[in-house]
Tab-separated table of C-alpha atoms and ligand atoms in Angstrom:
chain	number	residue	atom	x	y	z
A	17	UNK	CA	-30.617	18.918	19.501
A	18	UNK	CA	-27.938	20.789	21.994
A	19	UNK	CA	-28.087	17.709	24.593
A	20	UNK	CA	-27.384	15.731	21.244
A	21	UNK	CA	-24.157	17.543	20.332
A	22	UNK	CA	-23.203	18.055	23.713
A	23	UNK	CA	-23.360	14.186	24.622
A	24	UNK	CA	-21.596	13.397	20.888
A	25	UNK	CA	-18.860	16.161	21.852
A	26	UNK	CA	-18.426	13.969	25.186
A	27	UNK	CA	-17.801	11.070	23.879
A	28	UNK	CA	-15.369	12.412	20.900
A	29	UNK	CA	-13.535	14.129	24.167
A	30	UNK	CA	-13.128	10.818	25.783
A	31	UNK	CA	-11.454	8.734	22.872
A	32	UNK	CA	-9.415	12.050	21.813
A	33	UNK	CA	-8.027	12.204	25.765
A	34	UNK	CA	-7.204	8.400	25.884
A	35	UNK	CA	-5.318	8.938	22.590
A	36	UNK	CA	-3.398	11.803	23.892
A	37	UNK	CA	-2.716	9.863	27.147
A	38	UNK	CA	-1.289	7.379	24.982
A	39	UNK	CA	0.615	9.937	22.524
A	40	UNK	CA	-1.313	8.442	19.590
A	41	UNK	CA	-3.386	11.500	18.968
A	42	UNK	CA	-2.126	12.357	15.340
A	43	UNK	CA	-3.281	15.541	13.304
A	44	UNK	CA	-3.506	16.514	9.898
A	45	UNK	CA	-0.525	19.065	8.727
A	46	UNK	CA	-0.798	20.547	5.569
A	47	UNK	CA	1.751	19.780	2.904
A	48	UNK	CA	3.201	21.137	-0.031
A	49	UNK	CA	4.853	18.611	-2.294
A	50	UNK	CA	6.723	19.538	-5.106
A	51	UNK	CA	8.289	17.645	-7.949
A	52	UNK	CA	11.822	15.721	-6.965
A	53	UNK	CA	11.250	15.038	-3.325
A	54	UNK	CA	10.907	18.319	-1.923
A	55	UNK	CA	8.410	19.297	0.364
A	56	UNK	CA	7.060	21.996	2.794
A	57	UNK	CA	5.467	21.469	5.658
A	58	UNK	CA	4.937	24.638	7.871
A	59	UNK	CA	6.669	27.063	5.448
A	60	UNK	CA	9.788	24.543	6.094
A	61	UNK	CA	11.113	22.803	3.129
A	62	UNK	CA	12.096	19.237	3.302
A	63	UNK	CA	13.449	16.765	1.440
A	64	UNK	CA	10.595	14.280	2.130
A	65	UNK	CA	11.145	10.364	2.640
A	66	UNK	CA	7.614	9.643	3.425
A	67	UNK	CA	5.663	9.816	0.067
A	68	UNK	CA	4.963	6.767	-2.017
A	69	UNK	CA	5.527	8.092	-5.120
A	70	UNK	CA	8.419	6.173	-5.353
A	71	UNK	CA	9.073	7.379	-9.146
A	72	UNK	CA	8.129	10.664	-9.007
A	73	UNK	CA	5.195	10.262	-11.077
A	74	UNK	CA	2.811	11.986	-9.451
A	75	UNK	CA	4.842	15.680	-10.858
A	76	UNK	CA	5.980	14.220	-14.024
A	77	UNK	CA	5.283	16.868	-16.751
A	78	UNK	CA	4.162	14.849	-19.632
A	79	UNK	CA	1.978	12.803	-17.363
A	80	UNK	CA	0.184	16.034	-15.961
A	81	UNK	CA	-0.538	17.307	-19.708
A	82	UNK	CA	-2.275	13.803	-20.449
A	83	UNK	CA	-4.456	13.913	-17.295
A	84	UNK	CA	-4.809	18.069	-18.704
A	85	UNK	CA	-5.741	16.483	-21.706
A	86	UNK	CA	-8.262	14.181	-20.310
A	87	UNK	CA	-9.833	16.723	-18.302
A	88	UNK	CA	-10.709	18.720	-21.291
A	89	UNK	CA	-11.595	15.832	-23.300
A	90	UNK	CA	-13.949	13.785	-20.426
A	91	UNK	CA	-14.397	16.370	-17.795
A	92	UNK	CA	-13.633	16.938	-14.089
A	93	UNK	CA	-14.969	13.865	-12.434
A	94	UNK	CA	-16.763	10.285	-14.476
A	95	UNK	CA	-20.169	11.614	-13.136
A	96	UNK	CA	-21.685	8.051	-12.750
A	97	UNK	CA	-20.785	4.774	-11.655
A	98	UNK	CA	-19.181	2.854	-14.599
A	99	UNK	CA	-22.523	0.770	-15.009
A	100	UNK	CA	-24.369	3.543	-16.151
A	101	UNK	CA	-22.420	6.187	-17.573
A	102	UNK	CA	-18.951	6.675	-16.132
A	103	UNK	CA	-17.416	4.307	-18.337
A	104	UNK	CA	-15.381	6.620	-20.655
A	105	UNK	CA	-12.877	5.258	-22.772
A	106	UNK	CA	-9.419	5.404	-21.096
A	107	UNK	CA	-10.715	2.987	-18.508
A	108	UNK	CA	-10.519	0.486	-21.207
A	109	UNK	CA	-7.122	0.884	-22.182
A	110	UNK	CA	-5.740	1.299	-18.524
A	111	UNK	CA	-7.078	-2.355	-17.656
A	112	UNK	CA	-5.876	-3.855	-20.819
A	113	UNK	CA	-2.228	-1.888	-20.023
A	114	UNK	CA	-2.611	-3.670	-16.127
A	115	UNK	CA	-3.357	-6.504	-17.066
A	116	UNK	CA	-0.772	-7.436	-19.390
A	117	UNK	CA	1.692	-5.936	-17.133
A	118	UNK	CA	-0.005	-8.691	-14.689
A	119	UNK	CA	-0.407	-11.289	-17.411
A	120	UNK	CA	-3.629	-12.067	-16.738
A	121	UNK	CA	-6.918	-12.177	-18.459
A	122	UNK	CA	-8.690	-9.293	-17.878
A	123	UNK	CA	-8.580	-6.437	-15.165
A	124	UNK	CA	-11.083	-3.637	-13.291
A	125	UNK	CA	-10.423	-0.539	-12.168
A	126	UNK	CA	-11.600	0.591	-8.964
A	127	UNK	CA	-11.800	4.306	-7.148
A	128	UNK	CA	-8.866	3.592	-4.980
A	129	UNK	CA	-7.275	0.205	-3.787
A	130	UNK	CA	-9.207	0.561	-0.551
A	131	UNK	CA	-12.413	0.346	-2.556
A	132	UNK	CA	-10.839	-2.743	-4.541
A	133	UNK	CA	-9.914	-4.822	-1.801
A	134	UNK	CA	-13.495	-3.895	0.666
A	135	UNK	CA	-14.997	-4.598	-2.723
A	136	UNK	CA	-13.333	-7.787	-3.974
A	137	UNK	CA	-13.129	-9.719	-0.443
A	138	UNK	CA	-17.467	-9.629	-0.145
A	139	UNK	CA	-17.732	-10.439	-3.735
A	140	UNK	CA	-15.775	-14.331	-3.457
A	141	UNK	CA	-16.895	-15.484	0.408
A	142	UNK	CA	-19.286	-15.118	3.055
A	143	UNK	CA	-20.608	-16.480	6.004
A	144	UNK	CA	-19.806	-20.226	5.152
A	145	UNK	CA	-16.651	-19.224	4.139
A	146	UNK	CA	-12.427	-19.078	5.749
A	147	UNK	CA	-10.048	-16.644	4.919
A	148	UNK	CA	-6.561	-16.233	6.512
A	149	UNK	CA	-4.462	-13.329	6.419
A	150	UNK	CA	-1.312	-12.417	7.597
A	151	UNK	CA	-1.470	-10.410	10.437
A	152	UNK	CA	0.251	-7.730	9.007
A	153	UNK	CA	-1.512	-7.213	6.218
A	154	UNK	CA	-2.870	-3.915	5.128
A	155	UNK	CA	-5.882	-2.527	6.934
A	156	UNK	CA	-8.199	-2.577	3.720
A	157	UNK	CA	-7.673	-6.310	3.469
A	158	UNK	CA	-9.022	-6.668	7.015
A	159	UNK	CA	-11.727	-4.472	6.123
A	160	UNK	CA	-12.608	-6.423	3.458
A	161	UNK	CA	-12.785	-9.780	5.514
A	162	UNK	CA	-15.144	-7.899	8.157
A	163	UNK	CA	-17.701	-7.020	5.663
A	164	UNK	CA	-17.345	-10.583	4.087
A	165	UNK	CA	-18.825	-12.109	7.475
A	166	UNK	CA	-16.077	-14.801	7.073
A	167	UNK	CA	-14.222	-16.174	9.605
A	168	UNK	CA	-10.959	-14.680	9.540
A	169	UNK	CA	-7.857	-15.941	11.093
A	170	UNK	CA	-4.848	-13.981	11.057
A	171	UNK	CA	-1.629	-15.941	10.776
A	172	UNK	CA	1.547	-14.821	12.321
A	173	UNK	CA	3.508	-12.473	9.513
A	174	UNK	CA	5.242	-14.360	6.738
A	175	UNK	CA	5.126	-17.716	9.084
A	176	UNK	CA	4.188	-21.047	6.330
A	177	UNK	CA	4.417	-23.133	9.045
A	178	UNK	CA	1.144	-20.726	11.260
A	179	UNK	CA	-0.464	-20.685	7.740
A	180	UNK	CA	-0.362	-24.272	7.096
A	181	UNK	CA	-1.182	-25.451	10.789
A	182	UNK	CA	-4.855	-23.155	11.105
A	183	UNK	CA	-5.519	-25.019	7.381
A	184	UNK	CA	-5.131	-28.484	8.669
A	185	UNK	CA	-6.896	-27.820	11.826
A	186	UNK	CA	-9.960	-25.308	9.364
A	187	UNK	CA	-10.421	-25.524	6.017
A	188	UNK	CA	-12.274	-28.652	6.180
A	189	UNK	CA	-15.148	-27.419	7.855
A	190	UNK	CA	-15.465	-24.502	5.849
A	191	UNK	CA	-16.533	-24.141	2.158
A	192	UNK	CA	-13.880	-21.565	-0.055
A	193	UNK	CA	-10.964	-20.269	1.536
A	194	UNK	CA	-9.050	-17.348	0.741
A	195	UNK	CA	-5.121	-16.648	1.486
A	196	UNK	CA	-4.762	-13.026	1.828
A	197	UNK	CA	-0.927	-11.147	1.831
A	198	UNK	CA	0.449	-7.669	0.929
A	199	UNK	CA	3.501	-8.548	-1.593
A	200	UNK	CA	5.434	-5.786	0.198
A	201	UNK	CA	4.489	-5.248	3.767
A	202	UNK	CA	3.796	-1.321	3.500
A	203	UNK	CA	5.081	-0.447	7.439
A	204	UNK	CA	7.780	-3.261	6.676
A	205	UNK	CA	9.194	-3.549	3.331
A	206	UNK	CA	9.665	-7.290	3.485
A	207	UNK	CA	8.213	-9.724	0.917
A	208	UNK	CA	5.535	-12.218	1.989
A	209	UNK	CA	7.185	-15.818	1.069
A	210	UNK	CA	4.855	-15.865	-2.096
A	211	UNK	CA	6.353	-19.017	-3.952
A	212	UNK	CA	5.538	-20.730	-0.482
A	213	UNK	CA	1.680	-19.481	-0.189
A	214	UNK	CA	0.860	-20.463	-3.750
A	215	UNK	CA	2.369	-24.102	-3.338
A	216	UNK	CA	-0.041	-24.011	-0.057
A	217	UNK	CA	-2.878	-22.507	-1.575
A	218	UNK	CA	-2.533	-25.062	-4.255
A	219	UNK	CA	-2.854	-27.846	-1.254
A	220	UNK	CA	-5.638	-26.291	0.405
A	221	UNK	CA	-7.839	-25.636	-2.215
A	222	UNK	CA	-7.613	-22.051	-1.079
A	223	UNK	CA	-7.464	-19.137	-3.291
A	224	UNK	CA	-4.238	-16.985	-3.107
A	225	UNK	CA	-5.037	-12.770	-3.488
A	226	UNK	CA	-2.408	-10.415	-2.991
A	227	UNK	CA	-2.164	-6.703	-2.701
A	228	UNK	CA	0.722	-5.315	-4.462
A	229	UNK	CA	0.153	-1.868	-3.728
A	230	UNK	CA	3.829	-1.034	-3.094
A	231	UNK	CA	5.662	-3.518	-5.504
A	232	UNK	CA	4.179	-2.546	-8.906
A	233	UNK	CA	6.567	0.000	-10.318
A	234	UNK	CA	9.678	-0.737	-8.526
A	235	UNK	CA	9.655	-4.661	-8.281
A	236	UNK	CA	9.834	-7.057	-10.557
A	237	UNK	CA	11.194	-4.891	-13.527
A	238	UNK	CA	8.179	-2.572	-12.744
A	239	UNK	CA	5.457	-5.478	-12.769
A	240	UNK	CA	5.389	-5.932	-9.204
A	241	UNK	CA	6.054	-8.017	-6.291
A	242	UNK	CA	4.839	-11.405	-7.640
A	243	UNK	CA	7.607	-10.601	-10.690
A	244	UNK	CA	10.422	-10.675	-8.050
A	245	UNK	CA	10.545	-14.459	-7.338
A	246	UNK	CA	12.083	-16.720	-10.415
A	247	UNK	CA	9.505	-17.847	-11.212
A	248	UNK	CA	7.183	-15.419	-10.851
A	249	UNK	CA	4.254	-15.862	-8.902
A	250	UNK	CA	1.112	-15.889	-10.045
A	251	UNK	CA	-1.601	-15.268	-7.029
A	252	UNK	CA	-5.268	-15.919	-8.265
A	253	UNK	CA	-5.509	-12.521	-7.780
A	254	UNK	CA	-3.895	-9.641	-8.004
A	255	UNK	CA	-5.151	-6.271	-6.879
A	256	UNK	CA	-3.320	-3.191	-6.107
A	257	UNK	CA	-3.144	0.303	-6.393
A	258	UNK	CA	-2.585	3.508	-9.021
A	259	UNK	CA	-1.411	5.763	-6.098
A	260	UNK	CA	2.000	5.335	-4.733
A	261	UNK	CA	4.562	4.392	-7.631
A	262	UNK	CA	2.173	5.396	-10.534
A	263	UNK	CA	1.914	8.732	-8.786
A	264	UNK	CA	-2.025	8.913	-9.774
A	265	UNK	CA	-4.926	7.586	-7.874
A	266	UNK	CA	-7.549	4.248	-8.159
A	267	UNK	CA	-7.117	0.764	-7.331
A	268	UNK	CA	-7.565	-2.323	-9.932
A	269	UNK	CA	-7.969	-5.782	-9.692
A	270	UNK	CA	-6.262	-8.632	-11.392
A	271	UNK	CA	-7.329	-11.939	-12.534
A	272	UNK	CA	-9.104	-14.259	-15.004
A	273	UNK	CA	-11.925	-12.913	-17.007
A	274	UNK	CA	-14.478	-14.637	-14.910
A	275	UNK	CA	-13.295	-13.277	-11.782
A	276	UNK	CA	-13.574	-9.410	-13.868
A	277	UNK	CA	-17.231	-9.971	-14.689
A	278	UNK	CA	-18.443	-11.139	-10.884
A	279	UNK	CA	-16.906	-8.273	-9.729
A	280	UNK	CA	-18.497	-6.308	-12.141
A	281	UNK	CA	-21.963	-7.512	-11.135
A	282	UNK	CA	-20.900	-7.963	-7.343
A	283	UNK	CA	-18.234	-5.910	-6.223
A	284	UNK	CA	-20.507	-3.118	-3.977
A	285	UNK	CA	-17.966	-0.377	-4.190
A	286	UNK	CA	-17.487	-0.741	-8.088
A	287	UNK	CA	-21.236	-0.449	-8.433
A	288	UNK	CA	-22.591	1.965	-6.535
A	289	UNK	CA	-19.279	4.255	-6.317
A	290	UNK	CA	-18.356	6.857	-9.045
A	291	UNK	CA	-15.955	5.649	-11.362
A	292	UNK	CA	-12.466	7.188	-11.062
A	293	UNK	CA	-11.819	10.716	-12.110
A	294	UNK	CA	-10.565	10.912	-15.866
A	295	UNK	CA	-7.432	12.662	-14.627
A	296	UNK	CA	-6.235	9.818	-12.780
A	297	UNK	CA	-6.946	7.307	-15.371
A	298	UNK	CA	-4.913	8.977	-17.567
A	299	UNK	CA	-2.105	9.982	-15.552
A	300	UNK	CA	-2.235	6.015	-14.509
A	301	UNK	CA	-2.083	5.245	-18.104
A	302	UNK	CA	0.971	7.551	-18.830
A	303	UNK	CA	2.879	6.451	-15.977
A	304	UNK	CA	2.226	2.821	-16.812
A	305	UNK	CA	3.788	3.897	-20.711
A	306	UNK	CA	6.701	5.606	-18.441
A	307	UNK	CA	7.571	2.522	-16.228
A	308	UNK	CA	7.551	0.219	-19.150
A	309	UNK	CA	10.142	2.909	-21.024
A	310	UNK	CA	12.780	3.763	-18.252
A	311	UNK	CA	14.111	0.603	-16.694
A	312	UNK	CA	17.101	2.567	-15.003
A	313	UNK	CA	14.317	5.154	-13.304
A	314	UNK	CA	12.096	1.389	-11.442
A	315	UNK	CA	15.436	0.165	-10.412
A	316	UNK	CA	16.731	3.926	-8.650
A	317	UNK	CA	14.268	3.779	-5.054
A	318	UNK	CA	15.669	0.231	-4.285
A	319	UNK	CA	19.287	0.928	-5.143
A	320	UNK	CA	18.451	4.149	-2.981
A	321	UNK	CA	17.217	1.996	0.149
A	322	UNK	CA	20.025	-0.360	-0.433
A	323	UNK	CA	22.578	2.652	-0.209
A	324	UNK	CA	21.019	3.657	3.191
A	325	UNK	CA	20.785	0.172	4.914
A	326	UNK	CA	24.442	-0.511	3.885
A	327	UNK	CA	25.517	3.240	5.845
A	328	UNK	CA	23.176	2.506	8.728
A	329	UNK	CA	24.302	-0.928	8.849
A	330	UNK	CA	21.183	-2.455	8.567
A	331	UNK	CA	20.202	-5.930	7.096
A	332	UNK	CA	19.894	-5.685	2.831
A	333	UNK	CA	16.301	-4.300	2.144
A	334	UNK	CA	13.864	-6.300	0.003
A	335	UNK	CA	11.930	-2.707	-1.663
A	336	UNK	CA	12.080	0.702	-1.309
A	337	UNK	CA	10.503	0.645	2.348
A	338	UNK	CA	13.087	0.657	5.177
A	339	UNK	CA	11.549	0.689	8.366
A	340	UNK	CA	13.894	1.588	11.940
A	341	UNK	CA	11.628	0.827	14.822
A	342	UNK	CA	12.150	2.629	17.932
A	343	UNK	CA	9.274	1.074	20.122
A	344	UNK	CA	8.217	4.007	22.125
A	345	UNK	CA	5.704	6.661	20.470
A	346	UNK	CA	7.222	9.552	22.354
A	347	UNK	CA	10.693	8.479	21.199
A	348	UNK	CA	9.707	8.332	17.562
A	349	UNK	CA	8.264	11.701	17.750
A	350	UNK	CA	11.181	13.133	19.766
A	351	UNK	CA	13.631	11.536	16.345
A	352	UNK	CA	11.221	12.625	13.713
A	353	UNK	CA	10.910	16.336	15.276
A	354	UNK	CA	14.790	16.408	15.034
A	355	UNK	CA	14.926	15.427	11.632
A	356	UNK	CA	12.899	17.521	10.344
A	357	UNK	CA	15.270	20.399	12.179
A	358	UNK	CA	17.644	18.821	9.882
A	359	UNK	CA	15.872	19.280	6.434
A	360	UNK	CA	14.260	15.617	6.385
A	361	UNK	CA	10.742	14.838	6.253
A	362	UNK	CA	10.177	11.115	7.878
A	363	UNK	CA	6.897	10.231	9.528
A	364	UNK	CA	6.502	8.607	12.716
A	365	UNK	CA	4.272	5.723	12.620
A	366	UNK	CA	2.243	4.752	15.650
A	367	UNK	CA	0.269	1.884	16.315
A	368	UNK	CA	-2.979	1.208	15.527
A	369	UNK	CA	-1.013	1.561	12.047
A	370	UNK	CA	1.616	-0.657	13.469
A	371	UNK	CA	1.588	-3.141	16.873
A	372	UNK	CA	2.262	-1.765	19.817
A	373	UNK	CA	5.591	-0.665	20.993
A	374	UNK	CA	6.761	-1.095	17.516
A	375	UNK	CA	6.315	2.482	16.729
A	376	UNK	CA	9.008	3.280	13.820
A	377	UNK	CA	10.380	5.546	11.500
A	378	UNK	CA	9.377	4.319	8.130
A	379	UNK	CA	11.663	5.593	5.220
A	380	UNK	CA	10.540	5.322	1.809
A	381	UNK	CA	13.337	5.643	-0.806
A	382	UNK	CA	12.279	7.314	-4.384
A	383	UNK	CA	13.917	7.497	-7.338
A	384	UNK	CA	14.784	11.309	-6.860
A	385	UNK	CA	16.813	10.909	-3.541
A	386	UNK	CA	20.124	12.397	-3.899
A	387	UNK	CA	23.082	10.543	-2.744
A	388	UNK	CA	24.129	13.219	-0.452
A	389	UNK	CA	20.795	13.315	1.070
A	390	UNK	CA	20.704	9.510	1.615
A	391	UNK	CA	24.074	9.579	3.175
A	392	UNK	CA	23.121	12.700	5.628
A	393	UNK	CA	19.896	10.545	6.704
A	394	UNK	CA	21.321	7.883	7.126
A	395	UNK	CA	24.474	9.300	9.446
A	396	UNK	CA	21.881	11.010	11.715
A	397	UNK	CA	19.720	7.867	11.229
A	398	UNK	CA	22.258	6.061	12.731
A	399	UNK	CA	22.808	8.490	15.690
A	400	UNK	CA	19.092	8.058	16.814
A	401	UNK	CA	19.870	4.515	16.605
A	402	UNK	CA	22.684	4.771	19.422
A	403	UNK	CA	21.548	7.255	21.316
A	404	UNK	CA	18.573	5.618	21.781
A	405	UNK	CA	18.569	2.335	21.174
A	406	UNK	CA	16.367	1.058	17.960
A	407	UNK	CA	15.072	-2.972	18.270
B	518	PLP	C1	-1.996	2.131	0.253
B	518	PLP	C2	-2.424	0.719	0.298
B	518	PLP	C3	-3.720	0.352	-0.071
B	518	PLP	C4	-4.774	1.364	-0.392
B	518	PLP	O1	-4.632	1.872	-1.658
B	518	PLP	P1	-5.277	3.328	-1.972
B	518	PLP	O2	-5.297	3.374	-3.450
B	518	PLP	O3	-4.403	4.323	-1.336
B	518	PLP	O4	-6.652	3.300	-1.385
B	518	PLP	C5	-4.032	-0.978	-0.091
B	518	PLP	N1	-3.134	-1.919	0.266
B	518	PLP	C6	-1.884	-1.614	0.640
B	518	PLP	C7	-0.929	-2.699	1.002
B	518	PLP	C8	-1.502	-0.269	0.684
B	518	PLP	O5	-0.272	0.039	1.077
């Protein structure tokens, strides 16, 4: 038992030591987030850019009263999967809400948009099977592709012309193919060239599924990423998440009815994981009612981004994510320490959440940034910038 621990100690000493070495050891810090964008961190407040609750959702009051309400009406937690008995009735109306929003068929909602995507992926290929994803592309896609046992080939980010060359040379020898893409690159903020991928997908026979995890609620009029391009784009399917600009928590899934009732059957982490809280369903629900209300509120954390880029002098941003990449890790924690000095609350973001020696501020713009506050970040943002030299 003690040589046990002591060997397991060891080794968590080792990997902890080559992280420090590398200063990409990161620890938790406890926050206290508020409604508007204040926060405290360390009994400091700060007017935090690093949330994803672009709307301010998550502290909206009538929103908390309906996830109150559905507390006392459905209790604490679903206390099943959805198969047996955590099926309560909100879940119904949330996925007809999504998927209208999505115009499809039918949707499912999913614990979180992690669970969706390692869920989903498994349920459409396997060993037989291709799927190609952008290199960027969130880590829960990748997951998703590992536990497929697919061969996965990562194409270079937002490159057609990398996507359509590793088709012609693979997709014949393979059976079903899947295209896989964030609609807004979460460390990035670009969009992936989505009227380009479906035209390919179309070619290849390959099915196009993208993750819109940051583009619902502030793209698109509030529908999302796929709702920014004229036409809009309709993937195969759409997944994404309840957490960042519907303030709540769970992931869903997108698609034709078909698709809904495989995954139903066949998605491992819808069946044998607890359906989502009541709360969040609720809250998801409510927010959903909110976004579909208040254009002028899903258009504010773009505008806000664009005000910053234009001070900065940076090129026009395509969402509400403005990333200013720095390259070194040390550097990035040296600017991030200094901004917080200055009232601001902006992450550093290290690789393995980014490449390396692309370590970067990332700034996420919400829709209760002040524009006094934008301008002060981005006058000290651009400071950083020439005093040390961003790529
Ligand atoms: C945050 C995020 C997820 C995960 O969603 P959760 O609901 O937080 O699990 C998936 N994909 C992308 C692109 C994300 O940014």
């Amino acid at each position: 038992m003690k040589i046990n621990q002591n060997s397991l100690d060891i080794f968590c000493a080792e990997k902890i030591n080559k992280l420090e070495e590398a200063s990409g050891f990161r620890t938790l810090k406890t926050t206290h987030r508020a409604s508007g964008a204040q926060s405290q961190q360390a009994g400091k407040s700060l007017i935090s850019f690093s949330c994803n609750d672009y709307l301010g959702l998550s502290h909206h009051p009538v929103i908390l009263e309906k996830a109150h309400e559905a507390a006392k009406l459905y209790g604490a937690g679903a206390a099943a999967s959805r198969l047996i008995t955590g099926n309560y009735p909100l879940l119904e109306s949330l996925e007809k809400k999504l998927a209208k929003l999505k115009n499809t068929q039918a949707c499912l909602v999913f614990g979180s948009g992690f669970l969706a995507n390692i869920g989903l992926i498994p349920a459409l290929v396997g060993a037989d099977d291709v799927i190609l994803v952008d290199e960027l592309a969130h880590a829960c896609l990748n997951s998703g592709a590992r536990l497929s046992g697919a061969k996965t080939i990562r194409f270079k980010h937002n490159d057609c012309e990398d996507l359509e060359n590793h088709l012609k040379m693979q997709r014949s020898s393979f059976s079903k193919c899947l295209i896989l893409t964030d609609t807004v690159f979460s460390m990035d903020g670009d969009l992936a060239p989505l009227p380009s991928f479906r035209d390919i997908a179309n070619r290849y026979d390959s099915w196009l599924i993208t993750d819109d995890a940051h583009g619902i609620g502030v793209l698109g009029a509030g529908r999302g990423g796929g709702f920014a391009f004229n036409p809009p784009v309709e993937a195969d399917v759409q997944m994404g998440t309840l957490s960042k600009a519907l303030g709540s928590y769970g992931g869903y899934v997108c698609g034709s009815q078909k698709l809904i009732d495989l995954l139903v059957n066949r998605a491992r982490s819808f069946v044998y994981s607890t359906g989502l809280p009541p709360m969040s369903t609720a809250a998801a629900l409510a927010a959903l009612e909110i976004i579909e209300q208040d254009p002028t509120l899903v258009d504010k954390p773009l505008a806000h981004a664009r005000r910053f880029c234009e001070r900065v002098g940076l090129s026009i941003p395509q969402s509400p994510i403005v990333p200013v990449i720095f390259g070194g890790n040390e550097t990035v924690m040296k600017i991030s320490e200094k901004l917080a000095q200055e009232g601001f609350l902006v992450s550093a973001i290290r690789p393995p959440t980014v490449p390396e020696n692309t370590a970067r501020l990332r700034i996420a713009f919400n829709a209760a940034h002040e524009a006094e506050h934008i301008d002060r970040l981005a006058d000290l943002v651009r400071d950083a910038r020439k005093e040390y030299g961003s790529i």
